[in-house]
Amino acid sequence: MTVAHPLPGRPTARLLDAAGALFLAGVRGRAPLDAVVATFLRGRHELRGAERGFVVDVAQGMWRVRRRLELAARGLSAEPTRGALACLYLVGARRLPPSELPIDPAGGRGLAEAWRATDGAPDDVRLGVPSWLLQRFVDERGGEAARALCATFAEAPPTTLRANRLRTDPDALVRALAEEGVVARRAALAPDGVVLEFRAELFSTRAFTAGLFEVQDEGSQLVSLLCGAAPGMTVVDGCAGAGGKTLHLAAQMGGKGTLYALEPHERRRHDLSRRAARAGVHNLRVGDVDKKARLAGRADVVLVDAPCSGTGVLRRNPDTAWSLTVDDVARLATQQRAILEGYAPLVRPGGRLVYATCSLLTEENERVVEGFLARYPAFVAVDAGAVLAAHGVSLPGEFLSVDSARHGTDGFFGAVLLAR
Ligand SMILES: C[S@@+](CC[C@H](N)C(=O)[O-])C[C@H]1O[C@@H](n2cnc3c(N)ncnc32)[C@H](O)[C@@H]1O
């Protein structure tokens, strides 16, 4: 776990007000929370260094437990101010004892008491997950595992980096970060992973400017490992986004061979090209997805990291759970099947097609792969656990399946399909 960077002293009323204001901006706005944070910080020049980190960290925590926080706030004897809302969260989530708060917003009724009164709230409010989604998790994993999973959505996720092997290695990265005051350690699962002990302003470090790392969760790094990309290969990242996995594949290829990154969104292609330049990737061709036709039968590896419900990354994007519907999941599964089938012809005989999502739902994962294999007998699933074992990662199983409760990683699914 990455611990929030401590403030030099107790939080002031000004900082708590700012955290409450940011929380409300996210609740009331329509923009994604990342964009809300960026806009908010642009207008708050008076907040400096650790203060900015604290305000964002508290607001993100509040978003993660939003339903429960709103219910607890209704139990206070007076309408809470913005700062009082932040205090209620900090006490309820046991991040600060009431004695550490600079204001006493409870108006005679204790914050801890108001929070405790929500202990008996319905599961969806307490766990912060809509009822239909909680029921899916219960059906697929059992009640205890489902509740343990949802409990992790309320926790701050670790900040995980991937050491860029084109420039460094994980141990050298840990040392380089330490020289800049950033405390980190090797990750437990991903061989190139490095986890921050405390939150830090990463993007102003020399290590970042020099392209020594990318921010990438361990689960995502494990997906890239399934691809078995190697120097000299022709590799296609079919849903490249802004390149999280593309850049990892490039590092595995050591600059030799050709890596195609295909992505329909122009803005993401632009971000990917910028990141690739910083990371020292020179064997990359970035293009729209219509470029895939000319690659038929040529690829040693094709990665399809398909658009999905994002249920594996709810602790990072707590706003997505409540806008997701049962119909969305069905629609996504149809799209995932179509994208996977669209990329299958690119794989040469003996090559590898890797299907991945950051979904925790079987409808988007196992069911998509089963349907594909039934229609494409030229492909056969190979054991993902064995592929990972070759990289020194012990996660036995036909498919890669990790999540925040069992592995401490974001939730990812991955299947390795071999073209015969
Ligand atoms: C899960 S994200 C990819 C994340 C990326 N691989 C990474 O590791 O950062 C899925 C991406 O697929 C793209 N996409 C959407 N429709 C697509 C299609 N029909 N074919 C290929 N990619 C598509 C989306 O724009 C999105 O960027």
mmCIF file of C-alpha atoms in Angstrom, residues 237-393:
data_model
loop_
_atom_site.group_PDB
_atom_site.id
_atom_site.type_symbol
_atom_site.label_atom_id
_atom_site.label_comp_id
_atom_site.label_asym_id
_atom_site.label_seq_id
_atom_site.Cartn_x
_atom_site.Cartn_y
_atom_site.Cartn_z
ATOM 1 C CA ASP A 237 -1.228 -3.589 -29.618
ATOM 2 C CA GLY A 238 -4.758 -3.436 -31.010
ATOM 3 C CA CYS A 239 -6.398 -1.252 -28.330
ATOM 4 C CA ALA A 240 -3.388 0.814 -27.375
ATOM 5 C CA GLY A 241 -5.076 3.730 -25.600
ATOM 6 C CA ALA A 242 -2.386 6.122 -24.371
ATOM 7 C CA GLY A 243 0.079 3.248 -24.393
ATOM 8 C CA GLY A 244 0.305 1.807 -20.873
ATOM 9 C CA LYS A 245 0.935 -1.688 -22.205
ATOM 10 C CA THR A 246 2.432 -0.601 -25.535
ATOM 11 C CA LEU A 247 5.446 0.885 -23.785
ATOM 12 C CA HIS A 248 5.915 -2.274 -21.737
ATOM 13 C CA LEU A 249 5.818 -4.371 -24.910
ATOM 14 C CA ALA A 250 8.411 -2.018 -26.423
ATOM 15 C CA ALA A 251 10.696 -2.571 -23.439
ATOM 16 C CA GLN A 252 10.324 -6.355 -23.842
ATOM 17 C CA MET A 253 11.315 -6.007 -27.496
ATOM 18 C CA GLY A 254 14.494 -4.117 -26.560
ATOM 19 C CA GLY A 255 14.103 -1.747 -29.508
ATOM 20 C CA LYS A 256 14.269 -4.558 -32.120
ATOM 21 C CA GLY A 257 11.409 -5.612 -34.387
ATOM 22 C CA THR A 258 8.269 -3.585 -35.133
ATOM 23 C CA LEU A 259 5.566 -2.599 -32.697
ATOM 24 C CA TYR A 260 2.243 -1.333 -34.074
ATOM 25 C CA ALA A 261 0.000 0.588 -31.654
ATOM 26 C CA LEU A 262 -3.530 0.993 -33.021
ATOM 27 C CA GLU A 263 -6.085 3.229 -31.327
ATOM 28 C CA PRO A 264 -9.198 5.024 -32.631
ATOM 29 C CA HIS A 265 -8.890 8.101 -30.370
ATOM 30 C CA GLU A 266 -6.595 10.735 -31.846
ATOM 31 C CA ARG A 267 -5.852 12.340 -28.461
ATOM 32 C CA ARG A 268 -4.716 9.014 -27.007
ATOM 33 C CA ARG A 269 -2.504 8.342 -30.037
ATOM 34 C CA HIS A 270 -0.928 11.761 -29.502
ATOM 35 C CA ASP A 271 -0.303 11.033 -25.770
ATOM 36 C CA LEU A 272 1.163 7.640 -26.653
ATOM 37 C CA SER A 273 3.627 9.157 -29.143
ATOM 38 C CA ARG A 274 4.737 11.711 -26.541
ATOM 39 C CA ARG A 275 5.231 9.027 -23.877
ATOM 40 C CA ALA A 276 7.106 6.777 -26.333
ATOM 41 C CA ALA A 277 9.569 9.572 -27.119
ATOM 42 C CA ARG A 278 10.296 10.081 -23.410
ATOM 43 C CA ALA A 279 10.693 6.322 -22.869
ATOM 44 C CA GLY A 280 13.205 5.995 -25.735
ATOM 45 C CA VAL A 281 10.972 3.791 -27.917
ATOM 46 C CA HIS A 282 11.967 4.035 -31.588
ATOM 47 C CA ASN A 283 10.498 0.906 -33.199
ATOM 48 C CA LEU A 284 6.878 2.049 -32.822
ATOM 49 C CA ARG A 285 4.263 2.822 -35.478
ATOM 50 C CA VAL A 286 1.144 4.515 -34.154
ATOM 51 C CA GLY A 287 -2.058 4.535 -36.190
ATOM 52 C CA ASP A 288 -5.838 4.298 -36.303
ATOM 53 C CA VAL A 289 -7.432 0.859 -36.071
ATOM 54 C CA ASP A 290 -8.247 0.782 -39.811
ATOM 55 C CA LYS A 291 -4.513 0.145 -40.364
ATOM 56 C CA LYS A 292 -4.995 -3.435 -39.198
ATOM 57 C CA ALA A 293 -6.093 -4.716 -42.634
ATOM 58 C CA ARG A 294 -2.550 -4.420 -44.015
ATOM 59 C CA LEU A 295 -1.139 -6.507 -41.145
ATOM 60 C CA ALA A 296 -3.141 -9.682 -41.920
ATOM 61 C CA GLY A 297 -1.205 -12.865 -41.087
ATOM 62 C CA ARG A 298 1.955 -10.934 -40.158
ATOM 63 C CA ALA A 299 1.901 -10.613 -36.368
ATOM 64 C CA ASP A 300 3.798 -12.805 -33.935
ATOM 65 C CA VAL A 301 1.748 -11.275 -31.127
ATOM 66 C CA VAL A 302 -1.523 -9.330 -31.052
ATOM 67 C CA LEU A 303 -2.754 -7.813 -27.793
ATOM 68 C CA VAL A 304 -6.451 -6.931 -27.524
ATOM 69 C CA ASP A 305 -6.833 -4.933 -24.296
ATOM 70 C CA ALA A 306 -10.498 -4.298 -24.962
ATOM 71 C CA PRO A 307 -12.732 -1.445 -23.773
ATOM 72 C CA CYS A 308 -14.578 -2.780 -20.710
ATOM 73 C CA SER A 309 -16.669 -1.960 -17.648
ATOM 74 C CA GLY A 310 -13.568 -1.005 -15.641
ATOM 75 C CA THR A 311 -14.889 -2.964 -12.650
ATOM 76 C CA GLY A 312 -11.304 -3.991 -11.864
ATOM 77 C CA VAL A 313 -10.246 -0.378 -11.322
ATOM 78 C CA LEU A 314 -13.165 0.982 -9.289
ATOM 79 C CA ARG A 315 -10.833 1.970 -6.452
ATOM 80 C CA ARG A 316 -9.131 4.334 -8.927
ATOM 81 C CA ASN A 317 -12.315 5.488 -10.689
ATOM 82 C CA PRO A 318 -15.067 5.352 -8.053
ATOM 83 C CA ASP A 319 -17.443 7.403 -10.228
ATOM 84 C CA THR A 320 -17.801 4.704 -12.892
ATOM 85 C CA ALA A 321 -19.670 2.114 -10.774
ATOM 86 C CA TRP A 322 -22.799 4.199 -10.414
ATOM 87 C CA SER A 323 -23.142 5.066 -14.080
ATOM 88 C CA LEU A 324 -22.665 1.451 -15.218
ATOM 89 C CA THR A 325 -25.748 -0.657 -16.005
ATOM 90 C CA VAL A 326 -26.473 -4.319 -16.746
ATOM 91 C CA ASP A 327 -27.159 -3.305 -20.370
ATOM 92 C CA ASP A 328 -23.771 -1.579 -20.595
ATOM 93 C CA VAL A 329 -22.012 -4.818 -19.654
ATOM 94 C CA ALA A 330 -23.949 -6.780 -22.303
ATOM 95 C CA ARG A 331 -23.163 -4.098 -24.904
ATOM 96 C CA LEU A 332 -19.476 -4.130 -23.959
ATOM 97 C CA ALA A 333 -19.315 -7.927 -24.251
ATOM 98 C CA THR A 334 -20.706 -7.691 -27.801
ATOM 99 C CA GLN A 335 -18.120 -5.029 -28.671
ATOM 100 C CA GLN A 336 -15.313 -7.074 -27.074
ATOM 101 C CA ARG A 337 -16.224 -10.132 -29.175
ATOM 102 C CA ALA A 338 -16.264 -8.016 -32.338
ATOM 103 C CA ILE A 339 -12.882 -6.405 -31.606
ATOM 104 C CA LEU A 340 -11.255 -9.751 -30.741
ATOM 105 C CA GLU A 341 -12.598 -11.345 -33.927
ATOM 106 C CA GLY A 342 -11.446 -8.321 -35.932
ATOM 107 C CA TYR A 343 -7.852 -8.758 -34.744
ATOM 108 C CA ALA A 344 -7.634 -12.585 -34.981
ATOM 109 C CA PRO A 345 -6.721 -12.581 -38.722
ATOM 110 C CA LEU A 346 -3.555 -10.584 -37.978
ATOM 111 C CA VAL A 347 -1.948 -13.452 -36.057
ATOM 112 C CA ARG A 348 0.411 -15.651 -38.105
ATOM 113 C CA PRO A 349 0.211 -19.454 -37.613
ATOM 114 C CA GLY A 350 2.053 -20.232 -34.361
ATOM 115 C CA GLY A 351 1.545 -16.652 -33.144
ATOM 116 C CA ARG A 352 -0.217 -15.431 -30.028
ATOM 117 C CA LEU A 353 -3.477 -13.521 -29.536
ATOM 118 C CA VAL A 354 -3.832 -12.120 -26.015
ATOM 119 C CA TYR A 355 -7.250 -10.961 -24.837
ATOM 120 C CA ALA A 356 -7.369 -8.765 -21.736
ATOM 121 C CA THR A 357 -9.701 -6.493 -19.781
ATOM 122 C CA CYS A 358 -9.693 -4.617 -16.501
ATOM 123 C CA SER A 359 -13.135 -6.117 -15.804
ATOM 124 C CA LEU A 360 -13.951 -8.530 -12.980
ATOM 125 C CA LEU A 361 -17.059 -9.895 -14.696
ATOM 126 C CA THR A 362 -17.122 -13.302 -16.398
ATOM 127 C CA GLU A 363 -19.486 -11.936 -19.071
ATOM 128 C CA GLU A 364 -16.626 -9.741 -20.378
ATOM 129 C CA ASN A 365 -13.869 -12.258 -19.700
ATOM 130 C CA GLU A 366 -14.264 -16.050 -19.727
ATOM 131 C CA ARG A 367 -17.539 -15.906 -21.722
ATOM 132 C CA VAL A 368 -15.950 -13.782 -24.470
ATOM 133 C CA VAL A 369 -12.979 -16.145 -24.739
ATOM 134 C CA GLU A 370 -15.176 -19.272 -24.734
ATOM 135 C CA GLY A 371 -17.380 -17.807 -27.475
ATOM 136 C CA PHE A 372 -14.321 -16.897 -29.538
ATOM 137 C CA LEU A 373 -12.733 -20.360 -29.231
ATOM 138 C CA ALA A 374 -16.012 -22.004 -30.236
ATOM 139 C CA ARG A 375 -16.115 -19.948 -33.458
ATOM 140 C CA TYR A 376 -12.373 -19.997 -34.219
ATOM 141 C CA PRO A 377 -11.107 -23.592 -33.883
ATOM 142 C CA ALA A 378 -7.716 -22.528 -35.309
ATOM 143 C CA PHE A 379 -7.018 -20.968 -31.893
ATOM 144 C CA VAL A 380 -6.387 -22.828 -28.644
ATOM 145 C CA ALA A 381 -6.029 -21.403 -25.122
ATOM 146 C CA VAL A 382 -2.642 -21.965 -23.528
ATOM 147 C CA ASP A 383 -2.164 -21.911 -19.777
ATOM 148 C CA ALA A 384 -1.605 -18.299 -18.649
ATOM 149 C CA GLY A 385 -0.130 -19.516 -15.367
ATOM 150 C CA ALA A 386 2.609 -21.382 -17.256
ATOM 151 C CA VAL A 387 3.372 -18.283 -19.385
ATOM 152 C CA LEU A 388 3.732 -16.179 -16.246
ATOM 153 C CA ALA A 389 5.829 -18.854 -14.516
ATOM 154 C CA ALA A 390 8.403 -18.419 -17.292
ATOM 155 C CA HIS A 391 8.756 -14.817 -16.044
ATOM 156 C CA GLY A 392 9.121 -15.986 -12.423
ATOM 157 C CA VAL A 393 5.532 -15.046 -11.529
#
